[in-house]
PDB file of C-alpha atoms in Angstrom:
ATOM      1  CA  MET K  20      57.898  97.817 145.844  1.00 48.00           C
ATOM      2  CA  ASN K  21      56.404  96.555 149.050  1.00 49.00           C
ATOM      3  CA  SER K  22      56.186  92.990 149.763  1.00 47.00           C
ATOM      4  CA  GLU K  23      52.752  92.590 148.658  1.00 49.00           C
ATOM      5  CA  ASN K  24      53.533  93.926 145.116  1.00 52.00           C
ATOM      6  CA  ALA K  25      56.914  91.714 145.685  1.00 53.00           C
ATOM      7  CA  SER K  26      55.075  88.430 145.953  1.00 50.00           C
ATOM      8  CA  SER K  27      52.785  89.258 143.153  1.00 49.00           C
ATOM      9  CA  SER K  28      55.019  90.183 140.866  1.00 60.00           C
ATOM     10  CA  ARG K  29      57.223  87.109 141.640  1.00 62.00           C
ATOM     11  CA  PRO K  30      57.782  84.588 138.385  1.00 66.00           C
ATOM     12  CA  GLU K  31      55.352  81.993 138.882  1.00 72.00           C
ATOM     13  CA  TYR K  32      58.482  78.905 139.034  1.00 70.00           C
ATOM     14  CA  VAL K  33      59.803  80.643 141.929  1.00 73.00           C
ATOM     15  CA  ASP K  34      57.862  78.722 145.228  1.00 81.00           C
ATOM     16  CA  PHE K  35      60.148  79.806 148.016  1.00 88.00           C
ATOM     17  CA  THR K  36      60.778  82.448 150.420  1.00 89.00           C
ATOM     18  CA  VAL K  37      63.905  83.917 151.435  1.00 92.00           C
ATOM     19  CA  ASP K  38      63.106  82.286 155.102  1.00 91.00           C
ATOM     20  CA  ASP K  39      63.184  79.077 153.842  1.00 92.00           C
ATOM     21  CA  PHE K  40      66.960  79.436 153.277  1.00 94.00           C
ATOM     22  CA  PRO K  41      69.756  79.424 156.024  1.00 94.00           C
ATOM     23  CA  GLY K  42      71.074  83.122 156.220  1.00 94.00           C
ATOM     24  CA  GLY K  43      67.722  84.108 154.857  1.00 95.00           C
ATOM     25  CA  LEU K  44      68.015  87.350 152.258  1.00 96.00           C
ATOM     26  CA  ASN K  45      71.370  88.079 152.654  1.00 95.00           C
ATOM     27  CA  ALA K  46      72.395  84.538 151.801  1.00 95.00           C
ATOM     28  CA  CYS K  47      69.871  84.575 148.756  1.00 95.00           C
ATOM     29  CA  VAL K  48      71.521  87.652 147.381  1.00 96.00           C
ATOM     30  CA  GLU K  49      74.835  86.308 147.744  1.00 94.00           C
ATOM     31  CA  ALA K  50      74.092  82.962 146.053  1.00 92.00           C
ATOM     32  CA  ILE K  51      72.563  84.591 142.885  1.00 92.00           C
ATOM     33  CA  LEU K  52      75.769  87.390 142.831  1.00 91.00           C
ATOM     34  CA  MET K  53      77.861  84.269 143.031  1.00 87.00           C
ATOM     35  CA  VAL K  54      76.965  82.892 139.795  1.00 78.00           C
ATOM     36  CA  ALA K  55      75.375  86.039 137.873  1.00 81.00           C
ATOM     37  CA  ASP K  56      77.819  86.365 134.799  1.00 69.00           C
ATOM     38  CA  GLN K  57      76.423  89.962 134.996  1.00 77.00           C
ATOM     39  CA  PRO K  58      75.903  93.119 137.190  1.00 85.00           C
ATOM     40  CA  GLN K  59      72.311  92.851 138.911  1.00 91.00           C
ATOM     41  CA  GLN K  60      70.022  95.783 139.808  1.00 93.00           C
ATOM     42  CA  ALA K  61      68.670  95.505 143.185  1.00 95.00           C
ATOM     43  CA  GLU K  62      65.391  95.824 141.443  1.00 94.00           C
ATOM     44  CA  ASP K  63      65.938  92.653 139.595  1.00 93.00           C
ATOM     45  CA  LEU K  64      67.110  90.713 142.656  1.00 94.00           C
ATOM     46  CA  ALA K  65      63.883  92.052 144.675  1.00 93.00           C
ATOM     47  CA  ARG K  66      61.530  90.245 142.020  1.00 91.00           C
ATOM     48  CA  VAL K  67      63.230  87.232 141.644  1.00 91.00           C
ATOM     49  CA  LEU K  68      63.206  86.737 145.393  1.00 92.00           C
ATOM     50  CA  ALA K  69      59.732  88.616 146.262  1.00 90.00           C
ATOM     51  CA  VAL K  70      60.844  90.732 148.613  1.00 92.00           C
ATOM     52  CA  ASP K  71      60.889  94.746 149.231  1.00 93.00           C
ATOM     53  CA  GLU K  72      63.915  96.591 147.192  1.00 95.00           C
ATOM     54  CA  ASP K  73      64.927  98.484 150.096  1.00 96.00           C
ATOM     55  CA  ALA K  74      65.287  95.108 151.843  1.00 96.00           C
ATOM     56  CA  VAL K  75      67.579  94.282 149.119  1.00 96.00           C
ATOM     57  CA  GLU K  76      69.599  97.442 149.021  1.00 96.00           C
ATOM     58  CA  GLY K  77      69.783  96.600 152.728  1.00 96.00           C
ATOM     59  CA  ALA K  78      71.352  93.296 152.175  1.00 97.00           C
ATOM     60  CA  LEU K  79      73.813  94.652 149.730  1.00 97.00           C
ATOM     61  CA  GLU K  80      75.156  97.086 151.721  1.00 96.00           C
ATOM     62  CA  THR K  81      75.603  94.325 154.861  1.00 96.00           C
ATOM     63  CA  LEU K  82      77.440  92.237 152.484  1.00 96.00           C
ATOM     64  CA  ARG K  83      79.708  94.800 150.955  1.00 96.00           C
ATOM     65  CA  GLU K  84      80.139  95.857 154.257  1.00 96.00           C
ATOM     66  CA  SER K  85      81.043  92.871 156.138  1.00 96.00           C
ATOM     67  CA  TYR K  86      83.783  91.520 153.275  1.00 95.00           C
ATOM     68  CA  GLU K  87      85.568  94.988 153.935  1.00 94.00           C
ATOM     69  CA  ALA K  88      85.624  94.246 157.533  1.00 95.00           C
ATOM     70  CA  GLU K  89      86.746  90.842 157.015  1.00 95.00           C
ATOM     71  CA  HIS K  90      89.451  92.155 154.665  1.00 93.00           C
ATOM     72  CA  ARG K  91      88.547  89.449 151.427  1.00 93.00           C
ATOM     73  CA  GLY K  92      90.363  89.243 148.420  1.00 92.00           C
ATOM     74  CA  PHE K  93      87.104  90.396 146.636  1.00 91.00           C
ATOM     75  CA  GLU K  94      84.482  93.142 147.275  1.00 93.00           C
ATOM     76  CA  LEU K  95      81.231  93.642 146.143  1.00 94.00           C
ATOM     77  CA  ARG K  96      81.216  96.311 143.807  1.00 91.00           C
ATOM     78  CA  HIS K  97      78.145  98.425 142.957  1.00 91.00           C
ATOM     79  CA  THR K  98      78.193 100.394 139.046  1.00 85.00           C
ATOM     80  CA  ALA K  99      75.699 101.854 136.899  1.00 83.00           C
ATOM     81  CA  ARG K 100      74.977  98.272 135.757  1.00 81.00           C
ATOM     82  CA  GLY K 101      74.261  97.112 138.740  1.00 90.00           C
ATOM     83  CA  TRP K 102      76.095  94.714 141.681  1.00 92.00           C
ATOM     84  CA  GLN K 103      78.604  92.297 141.111  1.00 89.00           C
ATOM     85  CA  PHE K 104      81.764  90.477 142.998  1.00 88.00           C
ATOM     86  CA  ALA K 105      85.161  91.932 141.673  1.00 86.00           C
ATOM     87  CA  ASN K 106      88.824  91.538 142.723  1.00 84.00           C
ATOM     88  CA  ARG K 107      90.074  93.965 145.328  1.00 88.00           C
ATOM     89  CA  LEU K 108      92.428  96.341 143.398  1.00 85.00           C
ATOM     90  CA  GLU K 109      95.335  95.990 145.980  1.00 90.00           C
ATOM     91  CA  PHE K 110      95.238  92.384 145.025  1.00 87.00           C
ATOM     92  CA  GLU K 111      96.125  93.023 142.113  1.00 81.00           C
ATOM     93  CA  PRO K 112     100.103  91.821 142.291  1.00 85.00           C
ATOM     94  CA  VAL K 113      98.704  88.193 143.190  1.00 84.00           C
ATOM     95  CA  VAL K 114      95.988  88.241 140.420  1.00 74.00           C
ATOM     96  CA  SER K 115      98.803  89.252 137.885  1.00 71.00           C
ATOM     97  CA  ALA K 116     101.223  86.529 139.540  1.00 75.00           C
ATOM     98  CA  PHE K 117      98.407  83.867 138.891  1.00 70.00           C
ATOM     99  CA  VAL K 118      98.060  84.999 135.508  1.00 63.00           C
ATOM    100  CA  THR K 119     101.284  85.020 134.542  1.00 64.00           C
ATOM    101  CA  ASP K 120     102.066  81.312 135.812  1.00 66.00           C
ATOM    102  CA  GLY K 121      98.815  80.573 133.934  1.00 58.00           C
ATOM    103  CA  GLN K 122      99.949  81.335 130.571  1.00 57.00           C
ATOM    104  CA  THR K 123     102.440  78.162 130.828  1.00 55.00           C
ATOM    105  CA  ALA K 124      99.649  75.794 131.599  1.00 65.00           C
ATOM    106  CA  ARG K 125      97.771  74.011 128.538  1.00 75.00           C
ATOM    107  CA  LEU K 126      94.078  75.028 128.100  1.00 80.00           C
ATOM    108  CA  SER K 127      91.655  72.072 128.182  1.00 82.00           C
ATOM    109  CA  GLN K 128      89.458  71.080 125.992  1.00 86.00           C
ATOM    110  CA  ALA K 129      86.550  73.128 127.120  1.00 88.00           C
ATOM    111  CA  ALA K 130      88.515  76.082 127.325  1.00 88.00           C
ATOM    112  CA  LEU K 131      89.681  75.385 123.840  1.00 89.00           C
ATOM    113  CA  GLU K 132      85.886  75.009 123.031  1.00 90.00           C
ATOM    114  CA  ALA K 133      84.908  78.322 124.501  1.00 91.00           C
ATOM    115  CA  LEU K 134      87.857  80.298 123.214  1.00 91.00           C
ATOM    116  CA  ALA K 135      87.121  78.928 119.658  1.00 91.00           C
ATOM    117  CA  ILE K 136      83.394  80.352 119.971  1.00 91.00           C
ATOM    118  CA  VAL K 137      84.528  83.788 121.309  1.00 93.00           C
ATOM    119  CA  ALA K 138      87.105  84.326 118.628  1.00 92.00           C
ATOM    120  CA  TYR K 139      84.371  83.183 115.733  1.00 91.00           C
ATOM    121  CA  LYS K 140      81.327  84.336 117.043  1.00 90.00           C
ATOM    122  CA  GLN K 141      82.744  87.612 119.147  1.00 91.00           C
ATOM    123  CA  PRO K 142      80.939  89.856 120.198  1.00 92.00           C
ATOM    124  CA  VAL K 143      79.129  87.010 122.281  1.00 93.00           C
ATOM    125  CA  THR K 144      77.719  86.613 125.820  1.00 92.00           C
ATOM    126  CA  ARG K 145      78.340  83.655 128.065  1.00 90.00           C
ATOM    127  CA  ALA K 146      74.988  82.497 127.673  1.00 89.00           C
ATOM    128  CA  GLN K 147      75.495  82.364 124.079  1.00 91.00           C
ATOM    129  CA  ILE K 148      78.664  80.634 124.581  1.00 91.00           C
ATOM    130  CA  ALA K 149      77.134  77.802 127.154  1.00 89.00           C
ATOM    131  CA  ALA K 150      73.962  77.391 124.361  1.00 89.00           C
ATOM    132  CA  ILE K 151      76.485  76.571 121.585  1.00 89.00           C
ATOM    133  CA  ARG K 152      78.688  74.103 123.858  1.00 88.00           C
ATOM    134  CA  GLY K 153      75.484  72.649 125.484  1.00 88.00           C
ATOM    135  CA  VAL K 154      77.295  73.459 129.026  1.00 86.00           C
ATOM    136  CA  ASN K 155      77.534  75.877 131.647  1.00 84.00           C
ATOM    137  CA  SER K 156      80.521  77.781 130.209  1.00 85.00           C
ATOM    138  CA  ASP K 157      81.151  80.047 133.498  1.00 84.00           C
ATOM    139  CA  GLY K 158      84.163  78.220 134.827  1.00 83.00           C
ATOM    140  CA  VAL K 159      86.051  78.403 131.606  1.00 87.00           C
ATOM    141  CA  VAL K 160      85.036  81.455 130.320  1.00 89.00           C
ATOM    142  CA  ARG K 161      86.493  82.605 133.788  1.00 85.00           C
ATOM    143  CA  SER K 162      89.854  80.906 132.998  1.00 84.00           C
ATOM    144  CA  LEU K 163      90.062  82.710 129.688  1.00 89.00           C
ATOM    145  CA  THR K 164      89.449  85.820 131.364  1.00 88.00           C
ATOM    146  CA  VAL K 165      92.235  85.250 134.199  1.00 82.00           C
ATOM    147  CA  ARG K 166      94.622  84.378 131.581  1.00 84.00           C
ATOM    148  CA  GLY K 167      93.751  87.624 129.729  1.00 85.00           C
ATOM    149  CA  LEU K 168      92.705  85.636 126.320  1.00 90.00           C
ATOM    150  CA  VAL K 169      89.244  86.967 126.692  1.00 93.00           C
ATOM    151  CA  ARG K 170      87.968  90.430 128.075  1.00 92.00           C
ATOM    152  CA  GLU K 171      84.582  91.943 128.425  1.00 91.00           C
ATOM    153  CA  GLU K 172      83.844  94.628 125.858  1.00 90.00           C
ATOM    154  CA  GLY K 173      79.892  96.554 126.412  1.00 89.00           C
ATOM    155  CA  THR K 174      76.882  94.762 127.213  1.00 89.00           C
ATOM    156  CA  ASP K 175      74.216  93.186 124.702  1.00 88.00           C
ATOM    157  CA  PRO K 176      71.322  95.647 124.301  1.00 88.00           C
ATOM    158  CA  ASP K 177      68.466  93.129 124.854  1.00 85.00           C
ATOM    159  CA  SER K 178      69.812  91.018 127.775  1.00 83.00           C
ATOM    160  CA  ARG K 179      72.304  93.454 129.567  1.00 84.00           C
ATOM    161  CA  ALA K 180      74.713  90.529 129.405  1.00 87.00           C
ATOM    162  CA  ALA K 181      78.332  91.437 129.045  1.00 89.00           C
ATOM    163  CA  LEU K 182      79.966  90.975 125.582  1.00 92.00           C
ATOM    164  CA  LEU K 183      83.037  88.785 125.382  1.00 94.00           C
ATOM    165  CA  VAL K 184      86.060  89.402 122.748  1.00 94.00           C
ATOM    166  CA  THR K 185      89.139  88.072 122.705  1.00 93.00           C
ATOM    167  CA  SER K 186      91.902  90.254 123.497  1.00 91.00           C
ATOM    168  CA  GLY K 187      95.285  91.618 122.105  1.00 88.00           C
ATOM    169  CA  LEU K 188      97.223  88.922 124.046  1.00 86.00           C
ATOM    170  CA  PHE K 189      94.808  86.494 122.262  1.00 87.00           C
ATOM    171  CA  LEU K 190      96.145  87.559 118.770  1.00 87.00           C
ATOM    172  CA  GLU K 191      99.900  87.794 120.265  1.00 84.00           C
ATOM    173  CA  LYS K 192      99.692  83.804 121.162  1.00 81.00           C
ATOM    174  CA  MET K 193      98.111  83.072 117.901  1.00 82.00           C
ATOM    175  CA  GLY K 194     100.538  84.782 116.279  1.00 82.00           C
ATOM    176  CA  LEU K 195      98.029  86.969 114.679  1.00 83.00           C
ATOM    177  CA  GLU K 196      98.137  90.722 113.822  1.00 84.00           C
ATOM    178  CA  SER K 197      94.235  90.697 113.257  1.00 86.00           C
ATOM    179  CA  LEU K 198      91.197  88.699 113.697  1.00 87.00           C
ATOM    180  CA  ASP K 199      90.922  89.238 109.652  1.00 86.00           C
ATOM    181  CA  GLN K 200      93.990  86.592 109.769  1.00 85.00           C
ATOM    182  CA  LEU K 201      92.052  83.864 111.410  1.00 83.00           C
ATOM    183  CA  PRO K 202      91.627  80.646 109.545  1.00 80.00           C
ATOM    184  CA  SER K 203      88.283  79.855 107.816  1.00 75.00           C
ATOM    185  CA  LEU K 204      86.211  77.267 109.167  1.00 65.00           C
ATOM    186  CA  ALA K 205      84.828  76.111 105.659  1.00 57.00           C
ATOM    187  CA  PRO K 206      87.319  73.243 105.538  1.00 56.00           C
ATOM    188  CA  PHE K 207      85.978  71.937 108.753  1.00 51.00           C
ATOM    189  CA  MET K 208      82.242  72.574 107.416  1.00 49.00           C
ATOM    190  CA  PRO K 209      80.466  69.593 106.291  1.00 49.00           C
ATOM    191  CA  SER K 210      79.231  70.239 102.208  1.00 51.00           C
ATOM    192  CA  PRO K 211      75.215  70.738 101.968  1.00 49.00           C
ATOM    193  CA  GLU K 212      75.262  67.208 100.171  1.00 52.00           C
ATOM    194  CA  SER K 213      76.838  65.406 103.099  1.00 50.00           C
ATOM    195  CA  ALA K 214      74.882  67.169 105.622  1.00 44.00           C
ATOM    196  CA  LEU K 215      71.779  66.189 103.746  1.00 50.00           C
ATOM    197  CA  ARG K 216      72.799  62.575 103.322  1.00 55.00           C
ATOM    198  CA  GLU K 217      73.708  62.596 107.289  1.00 51.00           C
ATOM    199  CA  ALA K 218      70.241  64.086 107.846  1.00 49.00           C
ATOM    200  CA  GLN K 219      68.795  61.658 105.810  1.00 53.00           C
ATOM    201  CA  SER K 220      70.612  58.683 107.385  1.00 56.00           C
ATOM    202  CA  GLU K 221      69.320  59.771 111.070  1.00 49.00           C
ATOM    203  CA  GLU K 222      65.573  59.856 110.180  1.00 49.00           C
TER     204      GLU K 222
END
């Protein structure tokens, strides 16, 4: 993809160039990967940023090397699915200590909502959780993942987003042997008649 093709294929809602921002291309790539809920291919990053794919590949390699040289606690990892940030394996004892300590802390209301959505809708993507809750849920999902209550399992065939499911630890904490033992939501759902009355009262 050359720069001319990149510009012509840029989404209509993108009205900037990477040179508009401090740090240029490297910083733009870093910002996207920081909020992405799934690995990103260099080709996709190049399209959004309207730059050459080779330039994006170079930026990714530069970022990865800089993180390694600075001995960061995370790394920029490349897999078949794309590029994403991940904890460095040598820091596993630190992360494990944090997760273990976190088990004693109570979940926030937002985390409980997200956990309930995963439990009853699984497998589900982060975007689907956000759509149901009506707010960005990346933070609470990350918290649930760190606590070991939620894990990734496969990808959505359409969006390639990671699919989230509950873990064995979730069942253990809930005192369940399987998801089939989750209580039914029926008692908490309005009857068709009451739902109709409520809808009519709002008209």
